[in-house]
Amino acid sequence: MRSIKKFLALLIIGILAIGSFTGCSKSAPESSDTSGSSKSASSIEEIKNRGIIRIGVFSDKPPFGYIDAQGENQGFDIYIAKRFAKDLLGDESKAEFVLVEAANRVAYLESNKVDIIMANFTVTDERKQKVDFANPYMKVSLGLVSPDNAQITSVDQLKGKKLIVNKGTTAETYFTKNHPEIELLKFDQNTEAFEALKDNRGAALAHDNTEVLAWAKSNTGFTVGLPTLGSQDTIAPAVKKGDKELLDWINKELETIGKENFVHKAYEDTLKPVYGDSVSPDDLVIEGGKIN
């Protein structure tokens, strides 16, 4: 009897061992199968599957990106971004606007918090190392705004004084690199920076000339004494580094809407009410993604 029990125990152990071995041998070809089922979806597929496109924009930079009295996103960048959503997903309401600051625009792309940045993003060589820029839709340079009774009309006048800038902007980069002798008073938000100027905490504020020209028009007592500073730059949408598919789609989209002068229409509806006839749209707008 004891020998029969021993035989049955050995038989059971053998059956279990064979089953375990057979299971392992079946799993091997499954793990080596890379024929496509495990491939991640393309960026555009992911956006379409999600049903929304996440676009990083400003909340406090009128007339380019801001929140209106009804709590809605408005501005030149938003106008164009809505068209992107309409042409990619069939409905402009499929644009989900993610509010960003100048200093975190790159980080939001790198961490996949947004698909596109359209927060008045100036193209620079330094930024090109971290993100991919599409073709441009706007021209820009730096400008200085200051009080009427103490106008700053040249950089030399800033010696021994404080200059207000936003962190992460081309203004901060330009003055840090070219005029380290000038003390910079830095802020995260546009509203904080302009309030500091109103409170006389700095002699002037440096920002995109498009921004300071618009601000001075709606704030009496201030003048853009230096409307152009440094080289002319461009503003463009940006995507995560290496996302060629979405980048190519944006470039094709800019070319397509350029045939109907859409960016000029965006200017007429969002910027002309601010600038009036004091600025020519062709001095700012780039149609079709190409500078003429």
Coordinates of C-alpha atoms in Angstrom, one line a residue:
M1 CA 0.0 0.0 0.0
R2 CA 2.8 2.4 0.9
S3 CA 4.5 1.7 -2.5
I4 CA 1.2 2.5 -4.3
K5 CA 0.9 5.8 -2.5
K6 CA 4.5 6.7 -3.3
F7 CA 3.9 5.9 -6.9
L8 CA 0.8 8.1 -7.1
A9 CA 2.6 11.0 -5.4
L10 CA 5.5 10.8 -7.9
L11 CA 3.0 10.6 -10.8
I12 CA 1.2 13.8 -9.6
I13 CA 4.5 15.7 -9.3
G14 CA 5.5 14.6 -12.7
I15 CA 2.2 15.8 -14.3
L16 CA 2.5 19.2 -12.6
A17 CA 6.1 19.6 -13.8
I18 CA 5.1 18.8 -17.4
G19 CA 2.2 21.3 -17.2
S20 CA 4.6 24.0 -15.9
F21 CA 7.1 23.3 -18.6
T22 CA 4.4 23.4 -21.3
G23 CA 3.1 26.7 -20.1
C24 CA 6.5 28.3 -20.2
S25 CA 7.1 27.0 -23.7
K26 CA 3.9 28.6 -24.9
S27 CA 4.6 32.0 -23.5
A28 CA 7.9 32.4 -25.3
P29 CA 6.6 33.1 -28.8
E30 CA 3.9 35.5 -27.4
S31 CA 6.5 37.7 -25.8
S32 CA 8.6 37.9 -29.0
D33 CA 5.6 38.9 -31.1
T34 CA 6.2 42.5 -32.1
S35 CA 4.1 42.4 -35.2
G36 CA 2.1 45.5 -34.3
S37 CA -0.5 44.8 -31.6
S38 CA 1.8 46.3 -28.9
K39 CA 2.8 49.4 -30.9
S40 CA 1.7 52.7 -29.4
A41 CA -0.7 54.8 -31.4
S42 CA 0.6 57.8 -33.4
S43 CA 0.2 61.2 -31.8
I44 CA -2.7 62.1 -34.2
E45 CA -4.4 58.8 -33.5
E46 CA -4.1 59.4 -29.8
I47 CA -5.6 62.9 -30.2
K48 CA -8.5 61.5 -32.2
N49 CA -9.1 58.6 -29.8
R50 CA -9.1 61.1 -26.9
G51 CA -11.5 63.3 -28.8
I52 CA -9.8 66.5 -27.8
I53 CA -6.6 68.4 -28.6
R54 CA -4.8 69.9 -25.6
I55 CA -3.3 73.3 -26.5
G56 CA -1.2 75.4 -24.1
V57 CA -2.2 79.1 -24.1
F58 CA -1.8 82.2 -22.0
S59 CA -4.6 83.4 -19.7
D60 CA -3.2 86.9 -19.1
K61 CA -1.7 88.2 -22.3
P62 CA -4.4 90.1 -24.2
P63 CA -4.9 90.4 -27.1
F64 CA -3.1 87.1 -27.8
G65 CA -4.4 84.8 -25.1
Y66 CA -6.6 85.7 -22.2
I67 CA -9.8 84.9 -20.2
D68 CA -12.7 87.2 -20.9
A69 CA -15.4 88.3 -18.5
Q70 CA -17.4 85.2 -19.2
G71 CA -14.5 83.0 -18.3
E72 CA -13.9 82.0 -22.0
N73 CA -10.5 81.8 -23.7
Q74 CA -10.0 84.6 -26.2
G75 CA -7.3 86.1 -28.4
F76 CA -5.3 85.8 -31.5
D77 CA -3.6 82.5 -30.6
I78 CA -6.9 81.0 -29.4
Y79 CA -8.6 82.0 -32.7
I80 CA -6.0 80.0 -34.7
A81 CA -6.0 77.1 -32.2
K82 CA -9.7 76.7 -32.6
R83 CA -9.3 76.4 -36.3
F84 CA -6.7 73.6 -35.8
A85 CA -9.2 71.7 -33.6
K86 CA -12.0 72.2 -36.2
D87 CA -9.9 70.9 -39.1
L88 CA -8.4 68.0 -37.1
L89 CA -11.4 66.9 -35.0
G90 CA -14.3 68.4 -36.9
D91 CA -15.3 70.8 -34.1
E92 CA -13.5 73.9 -32.7
S93 CA -15.0 73.0 -29.2
K94 CA -12.7 69.9 -29.2
A95 CA -9.8 72.3 -28.3
E96 CA -9.0 71.9 -24.6
F97 CA -7.1 75.0 -23.5
V98 CA -4.4 74.4 -20.9
L99 CA -3.2 77.6 -19.2
V100 CA 0.6 78.0 -19.1
E101 CA 3.2 80.5 -18.0
A102 CA 6.1 81.6 -20.2
A103 CA 8.6 79.7 -18.0
N104 CA 6.7 76.3 -18.1
R105 CA 5.8 76.1 -21.8
V106 CA 8.7 73.7 -22.6
A107 CA 8.0 71.6 -19.5
Y108 CA 4.3 71.1 -20.4
L109 CA 5.3 69.7 -23.8
E110 CA 8.0 67.5 -22.4
S111 CA 5.6 66.0 -19.7
N112 CA 2.8 65.4 -22.2
K113 CA 0.4 67.9 -20.5
V114 CA -0.3 69.5 -23.9
D115 CA -0.1 68.4 -27.5
I116 CA 0.7 71.9 -28.9
I117 CA 1.9 75.1 -27.4
M118 CA 0.4 78.2 -28.9
A119 CA 1.2 80.7 -26.1
N120 CA 2.9 83.4 -28.2
F121 CA 6.0 81.2 -28.4
T122 CA 9.0 82.9 -30.0
V123 CA 11.3 80.7 -31.9
T124 CA 14.9 80.6 -30.5
D125 CA 17.9 78.4 -31.1
E126 CA 17.9 77.5 -27.4
R127 CA 14.2 76.4 -27.4
K128 CA 14.8 74.4 -30.6
Q129 CA 17.0 72.1 -28.6
K130 CA 14.0 71.1 -26.5
V131 CA 10.9 71.3 -28.7
D132 CA 10.1 71.2 -32.4
F133 CA 8.7 74.4 -33.9
A134 CA 6.3 74.4 -36.8
N135 CA 6.3 77.1 -39.4
P136 CA 5.6 80.6 -38.0
Y137 CA 2.4 82.6 -38.1
M138 CA 3.7 85.9 -36.7
K139 CA 6.7 88.3 -36.6
V140 CA 7.9 89.9 -33.4
S141 CA 10.8 91.8 -31.8
L142 CA 11.3 93.2 -28.3
G143 CA 10.0 96.5 -27.1
L144 CA 10.1 98.7 -24.0
V145 CA 7.2 100.4 -22.3
S146 CA 7.6 103.1 -19.7
P147 CA 5.7 106.0 -18.0
D148 CA 5.1 109.0 -20.1
N149 CA 6.8 111.3 -17.5
A150 CA 10.0 109.2 -17.5
Q151 CA 10.2 107.6 -20.9
I152 CA 12.9 105.1 -21.7
T153 CA 13.9 105.5 -25.3
S154 CA 17.3 103.7 -25.2
V155 CA 18.9 100.8 -23.3
D156 CA 21.6 103.2 -22.0
Q157 CA 18.9 105.0 -19.9
L158 CA 18.4 101.8 -18.0
K159 CA 21.8 101.8 -16.3
G160 CA 21.4 102.0 -12.5
K161 CA 17.6 101.2 -12.8
K162 CA 15.5 98.1 -12.6
L163 CA 13.9 96.6 -15.7
I164 CA 10.8 94.4 -15.4
V165 CA 10.6 91.2 -17.4
N166 CA 8.8 87.9 -17.3
K167 CA 10.6 84.7 -16.5
G168 CA 11.2 82.4 -19.4
T169 CA 10.8 85.1 -22.1
T170 CA 13.1 86.3 -24.8
A171 CA 13.2 89.6 -23.0
E172 CA 14.8 87.9 -20.0
T173 CA 17.2 86.0 -22.2
Y174 CA 18.2 89.1 -24.3
F175 CA 19.0 91.3 -21.3
T176 CA 20.8 88.6 -19.3
K177 CA 23.0 87.9 -22.3
N178 CA 23.6 91.3 -23.8
H179 CA 23.2 93.7 -20.8
P180 CA 24.1 91.8 -17.6
E181 CA 24.8 95.2 -16.0
I182 CA 21.0 96.0 -15.9
E183 CA 19.1 94.7 -12.9
L184 CA 16.1 92.6 -13.8
L185 CA 13.0 92.4 -11.8
K186 CA 11.4 89.1 -12.8
F187 CA 7.8 87.8 -12.6
D188 CA 6.0 84.6 -13.5
Q189 CA 2.8 86.2 -14.7
N190 CA 2.1 89.1 -17.1
T191 CA -0.4 90.7 -14.8
E192 CA 2.2 90.8 -12.0
A193 CA 4.8 92.3 -14.3
F194 CA 2.5 95.1 -15.5
E195 CA 1.3 95.8 -12.0
A196 CA 4.9 96.3 -11.0
L197 CA 5.3 98.8 -13.8
K198 CA 2.2 100.7 -12.6
D199 CA 3.6 100.7 -9.1
N200 CA 6.9 102.2 -10.3
R201 CA 8.9 99.2 -9.1
G202 CA 10.9 99.4 -12.3
A203 CA 11.8 102.1 -14.8
A204 CA 10.4 100.1 -17.8
L205 CA 9.1 96.8 -18.9
A206 CA 10.5 94.7 -21.7
H207 CA 8.4 92.2 -23.6
D208 CA 7.3 91.4 -27.1
N209 CA 6.7 94.7 -28.9
T210 CA 3.3 93.4 -30.0
E211 CA 2.4 93.0 -26.3
V212 CA 3.7 96.3 -25.0
L213 CA 2.1 98.2 -27.9
A214 CA -1.3 96.7 -27.1
W215 CA -0.9 97.3 -23.4
A216 CA 0.1 100.9 -23.8
K217 CA -2.9 101.6 -25.9
S218 CA -5.3 100.5 -23.2
N219 CA -3.3 102.0 -20.3
T220 CA -3.0 105.8 -20.3
G221 CA 0.1 107.3 -18.9
F222 CA 2.5 104.8 -20.6
T223 CA 4.4 104.9 -23.9
V224 CA 6.4 102.4 -25.9
G225 CA 9.5 104.6 -26.1
L226 CA 11.6 101.8 -27.7
P227 CA 9.3 99.8 -30.1
T228 CA 12.0 97.6 -31.6
L229 CA 15.0 96.0 -29.9
G230 CA 17.3 93.2 -31.0
S231 CA 16.6 91.1 -34.0
Q232 CA 13.2 90.3 -35.6
D233 CA 12.0 86.9 -34.5
T234 CA 9.0 84.7 -35.3
I235 CA 6.2 83.1 -33.3
A236 CA 5.2 79.6 -34.1
P237 CA 3.3 76.6 -32.7
A238 CA 5.5 74.0 -30.9
V239 CA 5.2 70.3 -30.4
K240 CA 7.1 67.7 -28.3
K241 CA 10.6 67.0 -29.6
G242 CA 10.4 64.3 -32.2
D243 CA 6.7 64.4 -32.9
K244 CA 7.1 64.7 -36.7
E245 CA 3.6 63.6 -37.5
L246 CA 1.9 66.4 -35.6
L247 CA 4.5 68.9 -36.7
D248 CA 3.9 68.0 -40.4
W249 CA 0.1 68.2 -39.9
I250 CA 0.4 71.7 -38.4
N251 CA 2.7 72.9 -41.3
K252 CA 0.2 71.5 -43.8
E253 CA -2.7 73.1 -42.0
L254 CA -0.9 76.6 -42.0
E255 CA -0.4 76.2 -45.7
T256 CA -4.0 75.3 -46.3
I257 CA -5.6 78.0 -44.2
G258 CA -3.1 80.5 -45.7
K259 CA -4.8 80.1 -49.1
E260 CA -7.8 81.8 -47.5
N261 CA -5.8 84.4 -45.7
F262 CA -7.1 83.0 -42.4
V263 CA -4.3 84.5 -40.2
H264 CA -5.1 87.9 -41.6
K265 CA -8.7 87.3 -40.6
A266 CA -7.6 86.3 -37.1
Y267 CA -5.7 89.7 -37.0
E268 CA -8.8 91.6 -38.1
D269 CA -11.0 90.0 -35.5
T270 CA -8.6 90.0 -32.5
L271 CA -5.7 92.5 -33.0
K272 CA -7.0 95.3 -35.2
P273 CA -9.5 96.4 -32.5
V274 CA -6.5 97.0 -30.3
Y275 CA -3.9 98.4 -32.7
G276 CA -6.3 100.3 -35.0
D277 CA -4.5 101.8 -38.0
S278 CA -1.3 102.3 -36.1
V279 CA 0.1 98.9 -37.1
S280 CA 0.1 97.3 -40.5
P281 CA -1.1 93.7 -40.3
D282 CA 1.6 92.7 -42.8
D283 CA 4.2 93.9 -40.3
L284 CA 3.0 91.2 -37.9
V285 CA 1.2 88.4 -39.7
I286 CA 2.8 85.5 -41.5
E287 CA 0.4 83.7 -43.9
G288 CA 0.8 80.1 -45.0
G289 CA 3.7 79.6 -42.6
K290 CA 6.2 81.4 -44.9
I291 CA 7.8 84.8 -44.6
N292 CA 7.5 86.7 -48.0

